[in-house]
XYZ file of N, CA, C and O in Angstrom:
384
model
N 166.182 84.810 129.542
C 164.932 84.250 129.231
C 164.080 83.967 130.392
O 164.561 83.486 131.402
N 162.842 84.489 130.487
C 162.023 84.372 131.596
C 161.459 82.879 131.635
O 161.052 82.351 130.577
N 161.518 82.321 132.891
C 161.024 80.978 132.996
C 159.642 80.874 133.550
O 159.117 79.738 133.787
N 159.039 82.026 133.864
C 157.704 82.092 134.498
C 156.656 82.132 133.418
O 155.459 82.024 133.785
N 156.948 82.189 132.171
C 155.979 82.143 131.095
C 155.835 80.803 130.474
O 156.833 80.160 130.065
N 154.678 80.174 130.567
C 154.501 78.722 129.986
C 154.719 78.804 128.503
O 154.408 79.719 127.752
N 155.283 77.702 128.068
C 155.602 77.473 126.585
C 154.437 76.747 126.128
O 153.953 75.717 126.678
N 153.714 77.131 125.044
C 152.650 76.460 124.502
C 153.003 75.033 124.061
O 154.097 74.816 123.662
N 152.049 73.999 124.314
C 152.344 72.705 123.893
C 152.354 72.531 122.369
O 153.113 71.620 121.837
N 151.644 73.224 121.737
C 151.592 73.212 120.264
C 151.830 74.627 119.652
O 151.286 75.583 120.242
N 152.628 74.737 118.604
C 152.726 76.088 117.976
C 151.329 76.604 117.587
O 150.544 75.856 117.027
N 151.127 77.798 117.867
C 149.814 78.429 117.525
C 149.762 78.831 116.032
O 148.704 79.011 115.502
N 150.922 79.019 115.393
C 150.961 79.464 114.009
C 150.330 80.850 113.881
O 150.229 81.333 112.730
N 150.020 81.489 114.979
C 149.592 82.853 114.832
C 150.717 83.870 115.102
O 150.591 85.028 114.750
N 151.826 83.412 115.715
C 152.984 84.231 115.909
C 153.854 84.079 114.745
O 154.425 83.004 114.533
N 153.992 85.100 113.940
C 154.772 84.977 112.702
C 156.257 84.790 112.995
O 156.784 85.300 114.063
N 156.905 83.997 112.188
C 158.363 83.839 112.319
C 158.992 84.744 111.307
O 158.548 84.988 110.223
N 160.289 85.230 111.641
C 161.026 85.985 110.689
C 161.583 84.932 109.615
O 161.526 83.709 109.864
N 162.088 85.446 108.533
C 162.674 84.574 107.550
C 163.788 83.724 108.135
O 163.860 82.518 107.905
N 164.655 84.339 108.918
C 165.779 83.692 109.493
C 165.348 82.594 110.533
O 165.851 81.516 110.538
N 164.290 82.880 111.282
C 163.761 81.997 112.250
C 163.273 80.764 111.512
O 163.565 79.631 111.902
N 162.523 80.949 110.408
C 162.072 79.824 109.622
C 163.221 78.964 108.967
O 163.173 77.782 108.899
N 164.260 79.738 108.520
C 165.367 78.977 107.997
C 166.058 78.094 109.060
O 166.475 76.983 108.826
N 166.206 78.699 110.270
C 166.789 77.829 111.365
C 165.989 76.735 111.765
O 166.416 75.592 111.897
N 164.652 76.932 111.810
C 163.687 75.870 112.229
C 163.765 74.725 111.141
O 163.794 73.595 111.390
N 163.800 75.183 109.846
C 163.866 74.178 108.765
C 165.163 73.436 108.815
O 165.214 72.180 108.494
N 166.239 74.096 109.105
C 167.598 73.436 109.212
C 167.504 72.416 110.343
O 167.945 71.302 110.157
N 167.072 72.775 111.515
C 166.950 71.768 112.639
C 166.044 70.567 112.227
O 166.397 69.423 112.468
N 164.885 70.855 111.635
C 164.021 69.687 111.271
C 164.634 68.873 110.184
O 164.513 67.681 110.212
N 165.312 69.455 109.276
C 165.962 68.703 108.144
C 167.057 67.805 108.761
O 167.240 66.671 108.306
N 167.881 68.384 109.570
C 168.919 67.540 110.210
C 168.376 66.387 111.032
O 168.894 65.304 111.029
N 167.350 66.691 111.769
C 166.737 65.626 112.572
C 166.136 64.575 111.741
O 166.322 63.389 111.979
N 165.540 64.951 110.611
C 165.002 63.955 109.676
C 166.097 63.107 108.978
O 165.926 61.972 108.809
N 167.168 63.810 108.634
C 168.236 63.118 107.844
C 169.122 62.304 108.732
O 169.610 61.174 108.298
N 169.468 62.783 109.872
C 170.409 62.132 110.791
C 169.857 61.556 111.974
O 170.509 60.799 112.719
N 168.642 61.795 112.322
C 167.985 61.318 113.496
C 168.367 62.013 114.839
O 167.811 61.635 115.897
N 169.119 63.091 114.682
C 169.408 63.943 115.853
C 169.347 65.375 115.490
O 169.570 65.717 114.289
N 169.155 66.209 116.396
C 169.100 67.659 116.116
C 170.583 68.180 116.194
O 171.407 67.571 116.828
N 170.833 69.317 115.500
C 172.196 69.857 115.425
C 172.582 70.506 116.731
O 171.688 70.895 117.599
N 173.861 70.624 116.946
C 174.283 71.414 118.088
C 174.326 72.885 117.762
O 174.122 73.298 116.572
N 174.519 73.704 118.774
C 174.565 75.152 118.518
C 175.681 75.469 117.507
O 175.519 76.363 116.656
N 176.779 74.824 117.740
C 177.923 75.121 116.861
C 177.708 74.726 115.427
O 178.100 75.449 114.521
N 176.914 73.599 115.188
C 176.601 73.212 113.817
C 175.664 74.150 113.137
O 175.780 74.517 111.978
N 174.767 74.698 114.010
C 173.781 75.695 113.392
C 174.561 76.938 113.113
O 174.409 77.580 111.978
N 175.418 77.351 113.939
C 176.234 78.614 113.766
C 177.025 78.470 112.524
O 177.136 79.405 111.694
N 177.769 77.406 112.254
C 178.542 77.132 111.086
C 177.646 77.126 109.847
O 178.041 77.792 108.881
N 176.548 76.504 109.935
C 175.698 76.478 108.744
C 175.174 77.854 108.295
O 175.005 78.059 107.046
N 175.005 78.759 109.211
C 174.477 79.996 108.883
C 175.552 81.175 108.859
O 175.211 82.298 108.620
N 176.765 80.792 109.308
C 177.831 81.806 109.297
C 177.608 82.819 110.368
O 177.971 84.038 110.115
N 177.088 82.512 111.508
C 176.842 83.408 112.619
C 177.532 82.855 113.867
O 178.001 81.726 113.864
N 177.543 83.638 114.931
C 178.042 83.207 116.191
C 177.129 82.331 116.922
O 175.955 82.326 116.692
N 177.610 81.544 117.931
C 176.799 80.742 118.747
C 175.816 81.589 119.559
O 174.694 81.269 119.788
N 176.252 82.792 119.980
C 175.317 83.685 120.655
C 174.197 84.125 119.844
O 173.034 84.233 120.323
N 174.426 84.289 118.500
C 173.271 84.670 117.666
C 172.325 83.521 117.504
O 171.051 83.684 117.515
N 172.871 82.273 117.458
C 171.986 81.039 117.400
C 171.187 80.969 118.661
O 170.044 80.657 118.592
N 171.767 81.306 119.797
C 171.057 81.252 121.079
C 169.865 82.211 121.004
O 168.737 81.909 121.515
N 170.063 83.381 120.390
C 168.909 84.389 120.265
C 167.879 83.799 119.362
O 166.617 83.939 119.696
N 168.240 83.238 118.269
C 167.110 82.559 117.395
C 166.405 81.487 118.121
O 165.147 81.372 118.065
N 167.154 80.669 118.889
C 166.464 79.552 119.619
C 165.494 80.088 120.781
O 164.429 79.535 120.928
N 166.013 81.122 121.451
C 165.093 81.727 122.464
C 163.830 82.207 121.802
O 162.787 81.991 122.396
N 163.856 82.834 120.645
C 162.666 83.233 119.990
C 161.776 82.159 119.554
O 160.618 82.183 119.769
N 162.427 81.045 119.119
C 161.542 79.846 118.661
C 160.948 79.172 119.814
O 159.840 78.634 119.733
N 161.694 79.155 120.999
C 161.161 78.591 122.184
C 159.922 79.398 122.653
O 158.837 78.918 122.970
N 160.208 80.705 122.741
C 159.133 81.682 123.205
C 157.865 81.578 122.323
O 156.663 81.663 122.807
N 158.006 81.288 120.968
C 156.914 81.223 120.135
C 156.247 79.780 120.081
O 155.376 79.575 119.402
N 156.958 78.806 120.776
C 156.385 77.555 120.892
C 156.782 76.545 119.926
O 156.222 75.427 119.878
N 157.766 76.780 119.104
C 158.252 75.903 118.084
C 159.250 74.896 118.556
O 159.448 73.811 117.910
N 159.977 75.156 119.560
C 161.091 74.385 120.138
C 161.028 74.272 121.623
O 160.512 75.167 122.243
N 161.735 73.306 122.109
C 162.154 73.278 123.517
C 163.637 73.074 123.556
O 164.231 72.365 122.617
N 164.313 73.522 124.512
C 165.804 73.347 124.507
C 166.068 72.933 126.025
O 165.797 73.581 126.986
N 166.717 71.702 126.113
C 167.071 71.196 127.408
C 168.400 71.783 127.850
O 169.373 71.876 127.015
N 168.457 72.414 128.969
C 169.718 72.980 129.489
C 170.794 72.000 129.761
O 170.484 70.875 130.171
N 171.963 72.312 129.399
C 173.190 71.508 129.720
C 173.182 70.126 128.922
O 173.878 69.247 129.188
N 172.335 70.099 127.854
C 172.377 68.900 126.993
C 173.078 69.220 125.691
O 172.884 70.265 125.104
N 174.013 68.418 125.284
C 174.733 68.593 124.050
C 173.810 68.741 122.829
O 173.987 69.615 121.987
N 172.877 67.941 122.603
C 171.896 67.990 121.593
C 170.494 68.118 122.148
O 169.669 67.224 121.952
N 170.247 69.150 122.879
C 169.027 69.299 123.700
C 167.910 70.050 122.993
O 166.957 70.352 123.557
N 168.054 70.304 121.633
C 166.988 71.080 120.925
C 165.953 69.990 120.555
O 166.300 68.930 119.967
N 164.692 70.263 120.792
C 163.589 69.327 120.374
C 162.484 70.253 119.763
O 162.182 71.302 120.147
N 162.032 69.670 118.679
C 160.923 70.315 117.986
C 159.658 70.091 118.815
O 159.530 69.053 119.460
N 158.806 71.135 118.889
C 157.585 71.054 119.672
C 156.690 69.925 119.192
O 156.730 69.555 118.002
N 155.886 69.420 120.104
C 154.865 68.461 119.652
C 153.993 68.916 118.526
O 153.771 70.197 118.495
N 153.543 68.058 117.709
C 152.665 68.516 116.558
C 153.523 68.869 115.395
O 152.942 69.304 114.412
N 154.792 68.755 115.412
C 155.689 69.204 114.300
C 155.394 68.360 113.038
O 155.687 68.897 111.924
N 154.932 67.172 113.192
C 154.649 66.403 111.986
C 153.558 67.043 111.094
O 153.409 66.695 109.900
N 152.804 67.878 111.637
C 151.762 68.523 110.893
C 152.327 69.760 110.134
O 151.604 70.283 109.225
N 153.528 70.149 110.408
C 154.107 71.341 109.733
C 154.491 70.949 108.352
O 154.850 69.839 107.970
N 154.436 71.911 107.491
C 155.015 71.825 106.150
C 156.364 72.462 106.163
O 156.529 73.583 105.734
N 157.382 71.779 106.681
C 158.655 72.254 106.861
C 159.517 71.817 105.692
O 159.561 70.678 105.336
N 160.036 72.849 104.960
C 160.951 72.503 103.817
C 162.411 72.196 104.334
O 162.786 72.774 105.233
N 162.948 71.230 103.699
C 164.381 70.886 104.141
C 165.317 71.910 103.494
O 165.549 71.933 102.353
N 165.979 72.644 104.439
C 166.928 73.581 104.003
C 168.413 73.014 104.174
O 169.334 73.517 103.617
N 168.461 71.858 104.773
C 169.699 71.207 105.041
C 169.763 70.015 104.176
O 168.853 69.194 104.073
N 170.850 69.854 103.472
C 171.050 68.709 102.545
C 172.034 67.743 103.209
O 173.133 68.096 103.589
N 171.625 66.519 103.409
C 172.505 65.516 104.018
C 173.691 65.146 103.121
O 173.687 65.441 101.966
N 174.660 64.588 103.824
C 175.930 64.206 103.078
C 175.737 63.033 102.282
O 174.958 62.140 102.518
């Protein structure tokens, strides 16, 4: 991932997301809403039946498109970009 490209402060909504990227974004937002914390990479991988490496690819794309930030070396370092309250995010994750 290139670090010399600035990440937009707000999602532009002009860069389309794939269906899977939207599902992952909805999952993250739903878990944050239900539990107050974002999921770990392993939790996302388990939810979608994919590897952690695949989750990293999804997150890189969402960061590049301005929807997320990810803190390096943080256990729950995924953060929704500012302005997320304006999104119409459907909850794809159902709390226990």
